[in-house]
């Protein structure tokens, strides 16, 4: 899919490096033909490491490079020289990345902290050189350990969005338009349902160079939790948002009802979603005159703060940002 910058899961193949061989070298000098064993140890094979990176927001960088091989360890050599450790492969991933075993689907790790390192696959240990095996009965062992093999495996790397604000609304509610006016993101916008097929993220610049992240997900419809439309697949992405911004267009036939349906879908998907802070924006408010606005204002759902906005006419957007910011902090 070409739309959006969003890749939410990807399968990767990784292999760690094999440990280097221990050396079975016997020391020889001009005047000492029977020198002792002096074979060094093999170096460790490289690890495959995942590193949390707070500057990343997607798995897009993994889309075109899915194979990761760490270097093998170097072999040991004479003079008890240890082989070089194989270089590790470090894969940067956004915070909120989950790593599953590709076969069993079991969650192996979750990366939540910046610069957090997780060894996905450990490199094989280097073999020990022959001098370790010298004993009273065998002064010149010609034996050294081979290195231990690396490991290879497939993983499924998955991303839960860590956006602060998740947009929730029916298709066509104006979610992508809002994202496009509040952030530098350029999501596709059109006058039909399910324009957005994949989540889009944008950074909302706020006063004094502060910012927060907003996620636009595909529209949710009645029955979404049972698999209708596309929203169900993406509902899990709003599980981590600290705030849900509901968007209902001003020309909705029944704002209250629409709000109830949205809440109900979230609840069916995961009841904990209802514990999140939420805010309701009546979008496309440029279509309302004062009279209609007053009329609508009297019939708004209870128990949620509501404001009127228009992305097109740039109305209420600063108030919206202020409100979002104060909720987030
Ligand atoms: N009048 C008016 N129209 C708007 C406003 N915001 C969005 N629209 C229009 O509403 C339609 C849908 O907008 P989108 O932003 O694509 O809606 P969406 O919620 O992202 O829709 P899906 O991706 O299908 O879920 C487009 O034709 C927009 O031009 C607004 O503030 N005022
Ligand atoms: Mg959209």
Short mmCIF file of C-alpha atoms and ligand atoms in Angstrom, two decimals:
data_model
loop_
_atom_site.label_atom_id
_atom_site.label_comp_id
_atom_site.label_asym_id
_atom_site.label_seq_id
_atom_site.Cartn_x
_atom_site.Cartn_y
_atom_site.Cartn_z
CA UNK A 1 0.00 0.00 0.00
CA UNK A 2 1.50 3.32 -0.96
CA UNK A 3 -0.61 5.56 1.17
CA UNK A 4 0.84 6.94 4.37
CA UNK A 5 4.09 6.44 6.15
CA UNK A 6 2.72 3.71 8.24
CA UNK A 7 3.92 0.14 8.36
CA UNK A 8 2.56 -1.55 11.41
CA UNK A 9 4.10 -4.97 11.23
CA UNK A 10 6.84 -6.69 9.38
CA UNK A 11 8.52 -10.08 9.39
CA UNK A 12 12.25 -10.13 9.64
CA UNK A 13 14.89 -12.81 9.43
CA UNK A 14 17.84 -12.49 11.77
CA UNK A 15 20.91 -14.56 12.41
CA UNK A 16 23.55 -14.06 15.04
CA UNK A 17 27.22 -14.71 14.35
CA UNK A 18 28.95 -18.01 14.94
CA UNK A 19 31.69 -17.99 17.55
CA UNK A 20 35.24 -18.14 16.25
CA UNK A 21 37.24 -21.33 16.50
CA UNK A 22 39.74 -21.76 19.31
CA UNK A 23 43.25 -22.27 18.00
CA UNK A 24 45.22 -25.47 18.50
CA UNK A 25 48.52 -23.80 17.85
CA UNK A 26 51.72 -25.13 19.36
CA UNK A 27 54.41 -22.63 20.15
CA UNK A 28 57.67 -23.11 18.26
CA UNK A 29 60.92 -21.26 18.68
CA UNK A 30 64.28 -21.71 17.13
CA UNK A 31 65.83 -23.28 20.24
CA UNK A 32 62.70 -24.78 21.68
CA UNK A 33 61.18 -27.27 19.28
CA UNK A 34 58.65 -28.49 21.82
CA UNK A 35 56.93 -25.29 22.79
CA UNK A 36 53.68 -25.50 24.67
CA UNK A 37 50.17 -24.94 23.34
CA UNK A 38 49.43 -21.26 22.82
CA UNK A 39 46.28 -21.26 20.69
CA UNK A 40 43.98 -18.39 21.59
CA UNK A 41 40.22 -18.39 21.98
CA UNK A 42 37.78 -17.65 19.24
CA UNK A 43 35.88 -14.36 19.41
CA UNK A 44 32.21 -14.17 20.16
CA UNK A 45 29.77 -14.08 17.26
CA UNK A 46 27.87 -10.82 16.82
CA UNK A 47 24.52 -10.35 18.53
CA UNK A 48 21.40 -9.10 16.84
CA UNK A 49 20.18 -6.23 18.97
CA UNK A 50 17.04 -4.12 18.89
CA UNK A 51 17.36 -0.59 20.18
CA UNK A 52 14.51 1.69 21.21
CA UNK A 53 14.65 5.04 19.46
CA UNK A 54 12.28 7.79 20.47
CA UNK A 55 12.86 9.67 17.23
CA UNK A 56 11.27 6.88 15.18
CA UNK A 57 7.59 6.52 14.64
CA UNK A 58 7.16 3.71 12.16
CA UNK A 59 8.67 0.44 11.00
CA UNK A 60 9.00 1.86 7.53
CA UNK A 61 12.80 1.54 7.57
CA UNK A 62 12.45 -2.22 7.90
CA UNK A 63 10.24 -2.51 4.88
CA UNK A 64 13.06 -2.82 2.41
CA UNK A 65 15.62 -4.51 4.60
CA UNK A 66 14.29 -7.55 6.31
CA UNK A 67 17.38 -9.70 6.66
CA UNK A 68 19.88 -9.05 9.37
CA UNK A 69 23.03 -11.07 9.80
CA UNK A 70 25.55 -10.39 12.52
CA UNK A 71 29.21 -11.08 11.84
CA UNK A 72 30.95 -14.29 12.86
CA UNK A 73 33.61 -14.17 15.54
CA UNK A 74 37.24 -14.36 14.45
CA UNK A 75 39.28 -17.49 15.08
CA UNK A 76 41.87 -17.59 17.82
CA UNK A 77 45.52 -17.71 16.83
CA UNK A 78 49.00 -18.25 18.18
CA UNK A 79 50.40 -16.41 21.18
CA UNK A 80 47.07 -16.85 22.92
CA UNK A 81 45.60 -14.22 20.66
CA UNK A 82 41.87 -14.08 20.99
CA UNK A 83 39.88 -13.74 17.79
CA UNK A 84 37.94 -10.57 17.18
CA UNK A 85 34.32 -10.49 18.32
CA UNK A 86 31.90 -10.36 15.43
CA UNK A 87 30.18 -6.97 15.06
CA UNK A 88 26.68 -6.79 16.40
CA UNK A 89 23.81 -5.77 14.21
CA UNK A 90 21.75 -3.03 15.79
CA UNK A 91 18.23 -2.48 14.55
CA UNK A 92 16.63 0.77 15.70
CA UNK A 93 12.91 0.56 16.36
CA UNK A 94 10.28 2.98 17.63
CA UNK A 95 9.09 2.83 21.20
CA UNK A 96 6.07 0.59 21.50
CA UNK A 97 7.57 -2.10 19.31
CA UNK A 98 6.58 -5.65 20.10
CA UNK A 99 8.59 -8.64 18.97
CA UNK A 100 6.88 -11.95 18.42
CA UNK A 101 8.09 -15.37 17.50
CA UNK A 102 6.97 -15.64 13.87
CA UNK A 103 5.89 -19.28 14.27
CA UNK A 104 4.14 -19.30 17.61
CA UNK A 105 3.08 -15.63 17.73
CA UNK A 106 4.30 -15.53 21.30
CA UNK A 107 5.37 -12.08 22.49
CA UNK A 108 9.06 -12.22 23.27
CA UNK A 109 9.92 -8.61 24.00
CA UNK A 110 8.47 -5.18 24.09
CA UNK A 111 10.52 -2.05 23.71
CA UNK A 112 9.31 0.96 25.61
CA UNK A 113 12.38 3.03 26.49
CA UNK A 114 14.64 5.21 24.45
CA UNK A 115 18.06 3.63 23.89
CA UNK A 116 16.88 0.41 25.49
CA UNK A 117 18.78 -2.54 24.03
CA UNK A 118 17.38 -6.01 23.75
CA UNK A 119 19.47 -8.89 22.52
CA UNK A 120 17.20 -10.59 20.05
CA UNK A 121 19.70 -13.31 19.20
CA UNK A 122 22.87 -13.91 21.09
CA UNK A 123 26.04 -14.53 19.14
CA UNK A 124 27.70 -17.93 19.56
CA UNK A 125 30.49 -18.13 22.11
CA UNK A 126 34.00 -18.44 20.79
CA UNK A 127 35.75 -21.80 21.24
CA UNK A 128 38.57 -22.05 23.74
CA UNK A 129 42.13 -22.36 22.52
CA UNK A 130 44.23 -25.39 23.23
CA UNK A 131 46.28 -23.90 26.05
CA UNK A 132 43.22 -24.19 28.31
CA UNK A 133 43.37 -27.93 27.92
CA UNK A 134 46.96 -28.42 28.96
CA UNK A 135 47.18 -30.89 31.84
CA UNK A 136 49.74 -32.96 33.66
CA UNK A 137 49.03 -35.89 31.39
CA UNK A 138 48.79 -33.88 28.20
CA UNK A 139 51.28 -31.06 27.90
CA UNK A 140 50.63 -30.45 24.23
CA UNK A 141 46.93 -30.79 23.53
CA UNK A 142 46.21 -30.55 19.86
CA UNK A 143 42.63 -29.99 20.63
CA UNK A 144 40.73 -26.69 20.71
CA UNK A 145 37.00 -26.01 20.85
CA UNK A 146 35.10 -24.99 17.78
CA UNK A 147 32.95 -21.90 18.17
CA UNK A 148 29.28 -22.26 18.97
CA UNK A 149 26.94 -21.73 16.06
CA UNK A 150 24.90 -18.59 15.74
CA UNK A 151 21.12 -18.77 15.83
CA UNK A 152 18.73 -17.90 13.06
CA UNK A 153 15.07 -17.16 13.38
CA UNK A 154 12.12 -15.25 11.98
CA UNK A 155 10.41 -12.63 14.03
CA UNK A 156 7.35 -10.56 13.66
CA UNK A 157 7.95 -6.96 14.58
CA UNK A 158 4.82 -5.08 15.42
CA UNK A 159 4.10 -1.53 16.36
CA UNK A 160 1.54 -0.11 18.66
CA UNK A 161 1.25 3.57 18.07
CA UNK A 162 2.35 5.61 21.00
CA UNK A 163 0.63 8.74 19.83
CA UNK A 164 -0.72 10.96 22.56
CA UNK A 165 -3.98 11.70 20.81
CA UNK A 166 -5.95 9.19 18.80
CA UNK A 167 -8.69 10.38 16.46
CA UNK A 168 -11.90 8.42 16.62
CA UNK A 169 -14.78 8.91 14.26
CA UNK A 170 -16.95 7.53 11.50
CA UNK A 171 -15.55 7.56 7.99
CA UNK A 172 -15.74 11.01 6.42
CA UNK A 173 -15.81 12.79 9.79
CA UNK A 174 -12.84 14.93 8.79
CA UNK A 175 -10.14 13.14 10.81
CA UNK A 176 -7.48 13.24 8.11
CA UNK A 177 -8.29 16.84 7.27
CA UNK A 178 -7.78 17.78 10.90
CA UNK A 179 -4.45 15.96 10.97
CA UNK A 180 -3.41 17.77 7.82
CA UNK A 181 -4.10 21.21 9.24
CA UNK A 182 -2.62 20.58 12.68
CA UNK A 183 0.50 18.76 11.52
CA UNK A 184 2.84 18.51 8.58
CA UNK A 185 1.38 15.12 7.67
CA UNK A 186 -0.23 14.91 4.24
CA UNK A 187 -2.84 12.20 4.52
CA UNK A 188 -5.19 11.52 1.67
CA UNK A 189 -8.47 13.38 2.02
CA UNK A 190 -11.61 12.75 0.04
CA UNK A 191 -15.32 12.96 0.17
CA UNK A 192 -15.96 9.27 0.57
CA UNK A 193 -15.81 6.69 3.33
CA UNK A 194 -12.64 4.79 4.05
CA UNK A 195 -10.30 7.19 2.37
CA UNK A 196 -7.81 6.39 5.09
CA UNK A 197 -6.72 2.78 4.95
CA UNK A 198 -3.72 2.91 7.21
CA UNK A 199 -3.01 5.02 10.25
CA UNK A 200 -1.17 8.29 9.77
CA UNK A 201 0.84 10.04 12.39
CA UNK A 202 1.60 13.70 12.71
CA UNK A 203 3.35 15.92 15.18
CA UNK A 204 1.29 18.83 16.42
CA UNK A 205 3.49 21.83 17.12
CA UNK A 206 2.31 23.62 20.17
CA UNK A 207 3.36 26.86 21.86
CA UNK A 208 7.00 27.21 22.92
CA UNK A 209 8.27 24.42 20.70
CA UNK A 210 6.36 21.81 22.56
CA UNK A 211 4.62 19.13 20.60
CA UNK A 212 2.50 16.05 20.78
CA UNK A 213 1.69 13.23 18.41
CA UNK A 214 -1.67 12.70 16.81
CA UNK A 215 -2.80 9.52 15.08
CA UNK A 216 -5.43 9.40 12.38
CA UNK A 217 -6.88 5.93 11.99
CA UNK A 218 -9.40 4.58 9.50
CA UNK A 219 -13.00 5.37 10.25
CA UNK A 220 -14.93 3.24 12.69
CA UNK A 221 -18.43 2.07 11.89
CA UNK A 222 -21.09 0.22 13.78
CA UNK A 223 -19.99 -3.39 14.03
CA UNK A 224 -16.31 -2.48 13.80
CA UNK A 225 -15.47 -4.55 16.86
CA UNK A 226 -16.89 -7.58 15.06
CA UNK A 227 -14.81 -6.88 12.01
CA UNK A 228 -16.93 -4.56 9.92
CA UNK A 229 -15.10 -1.94 7.93
CA UNK A 230 -11.45 -1.44 8.66
CA UNK A 231 -11.47 0.22 12.01
CA UNK A 232 -11.42 -2.98 14.04
CA UNK A 233 -8.00 -3.82 12.78
CA UNK A 234 -6.70 -0.47 13.89
CA UNK A 235 -8.61 -0.13 17.11
CA UNK A 236 -5.69 -1.71 18.89
CA UNK A 237 -3.60 1.27 17.89
CA UNK A 238 -5.57 3.61 20.04
CA UNK A 239 -5.09 1.40 23.07
CA UNK A 240 -1.95 3.27 23.92
CA UNK A 241 -3.07 6.81 23.23
CA UNK A 242 -3.50 8.77 26.38
CA UNK A 243 -6.37 10.76 24.95
CA UNK A 244 -9.07 10.02 22.43
CA UNK A 245 -10.41 12.86 20.34
CA UNK A 246 -13.82 11.96 18.96
CA UNK A 247 -14.82 13.70 15.78
CA UNK A 248 -18.43 13.97 14.74
CA UNK A 249 -19.35 16.18 11.79
CA UNK A 250 -21.78 19.03 12.27
CA UNK A 251 -24.08 17.60 9.61
CA UNK A 252 -24.52 14.32 11.44
CA UNK A 253 -28.18 13.32 11.76
CA UNK A 254 -27.81 12.45 15.38
CA UNK A 255 -24.65 13.46 17.18
CA UNK A 256 -25.61 11.81 20.44
CA UNK A 257 -26.32 8.52 18.75
CA UNK A 258 -23.16 8.62 16.71
CA UNK A 259 -21.18 9.21 19.88
CA UNK A 260 -22.88 6.27 21.58
CA UNK A 261 -22.08 3.98 18.66
CA UNK A 262 -18.45 4.98 18.73
CA UNK A 263 -18.20 4.47 22.47
CA UNK A 264 -19.90 1.12 22.15
CA UNK A 265 -17.51 -0.09 19.47
CA UNK A 266 -14.54 0.89 21.59
CA UNK A 267 -16.01 -0.83 24.58
CA UNK A 268 -16.64 -4.04 22.65
CA UNK A 269 -13.09 -4.00 21.43
CA UNK A 270 -11.55 -3.30 24.80
CA UNK A 271 -13.48 -1.92 27.78
CA UNK A 272 -10.36 -0.19 29.06
CA UNK A 273 -10.59 2.23 26.16
CA UNK A 274 -13.45 3.88 27.98
CA UNK A 275 -11.16 4.73 30.88
CA UNK A 276 -9.19 7.05 28.67
CA UNK A 277 -9.68 10.77 28.68
CA UNK A 278 -11.81 11.86 25.82
CA UNK A 279 -12.84 15.01 24.14
CA UNK A 280 -15.50 15.54 21.50
CA UNK A 281 -15.04 17.89 18.59
CA UNK A 282 -17.94 18.73 16.33
CA UNK A 283 -16.14 19.02 13.01
CA UNK A 284 -17.05 20.95 9.89
CA UNK A 285 -18.61 23.64 12.09
CA UNK A 286 -18.23 26.10 9.19
CA UNK A 287 -21.44 24.57 7.89
CA UNK A 288 -23.34 25.88 10.90
CA UNK A 289 -24.80 29.30 11.46
CA UNK A 290 -25.21 30.57 15.00
CA UNK A 291 -28.77 29.41 15.21
CA UNK A 292 -27.92 25.84 14.26
CA UNK A 293 -24.96 25.88 16.59
CA UNK A 294 -27.17 26.82 19.52
CA UNK A 295 -29.61 24.14 18.53
CA UNK A 296 -26.92 21.48 18.39
CA UNK A 297 -25.30 22.69 21.58
CA UNK A 298 -28.46 21.79 23.43
CA UNK A 299 -28.41 18.23 22.25
CA UNK A 300 -24.84 17.25 22.84
CA UNK A 301 -23.90 14.05 24.62
CA UNK A 302 -23.36 14.40 28.34
CA UNK A 303 -20.24 13.64 30.27
CA UNK A 304 -17.77 14.76 27.65
CA UNK A 305 -16.28 18.15 26.93
CA UNK A 306 -17.27 19.34 23.49
CA UNK A 307 -16.06 22.03 21.18
CA UNK A 308 -16.83 23.16 17.66
CA UNK A 309 -14.09 23.17 15.10
CA UNK A 310 -13.57 23.63 11.41
CA UNK A 311 -10.39 22.48 9.73
CA UNK A 312 -11.36 24.15 6.48
CA UNK A 313 -12.25 27.54 7.99
CA UNK A 314 -9.57 27.20 10.67
CA UNK A 315 -12.04 27.75 13.47
CA UNK A 316 -11.56 26.58 17.01
CA UNK A 317 -8.22 24.95 16.27
CA UNK A 318 -6.15 26.88 18.77
CA UNK A 319 -8.74 26.21 21.46
CA UNK A 320 -8.63 22.56 20.49
CA UNK A 321 -4.85 22.44 20.81
CA UNK A 322 -5.02 24.22 24.17
CA UNK A 323 -7.58 21.77 25.39
CA UNK A 324 -5.65 18.74 24.16
CA UNK A 325 -2.47 20.04 25.71
CA UNK A 326 -4.07 20.69 29.07
CA UNK A 327 -5.59 17.20 29.05
CA UNK A 328 -2.24 15.66 28.20
CA UNK A 329 -0.40 17.49 30.92
N1 LIG B 1 -16.99 21.91 5.26
C1 LIG B 1 -16.00 21.19 5.77
N2 LIG B 1 -15.65 20.02 5.19
C2 LIG B 1 -14.65 19.32 5.74
C3 LIG B 1 -13.96 19.77 6.90
N3 LIG B 1 -13.04 18.84 7.23
C4 LIG B 1 -13.15 17.85 6.32
N4 LIG B 1 -14.10 18.13 5.41
C5 LIG B 1 -14.46 17.31 4.25
O1 LIG B 1 -14.98 16.07 4.66
C6 LIG B 1 -14.59 15.02 3.77
C7 LIG B 1 -13.92 13.89 4.51
O2 LIG B 1 -12.71 14.34 5.08
P1 LIG B 1 -11.57 13.35 5.55
O3 LIG B 1 -10.61 14.18 6.34
O4 LIG B 1 -11.05 12.56 4.41
O5 LIG B 1 -12.40 12.41 6.51
P2 LIG B 1 -11.90 11.13 7.36
O6 LIG B 1 -12.56 11.18 8.67
O7 LIG B 1 -10.42 11.10 7.37
O8 LIG B 1 -12.50 9.95 6.50
P3 LIG B 1 -11.99 8.41 6.38
O9 LIG B 1 -10.54 8.44 6.10
O10 LIG B 1 -12.79 7.89 5.25
O11 LIG B 1 -12.34 7.76 7.69
C8 LIG B 1 -13.69 15.68 2.74
O12 LIG B 1 -14.44 15.96 1.61
C9 LIG B 1 -13.25 16.95 3.42
O13 LIG B 1 -12.95 17.98 2.51
C10 LIG B 1 -14.36 21.03 7.48
O14 LIG B 1 -13.81 21.53 8.47
N5 LIG B 1 -15.37 21.68 6.87
MG1 LIG B 2 -9.18 9.74 6.65
#
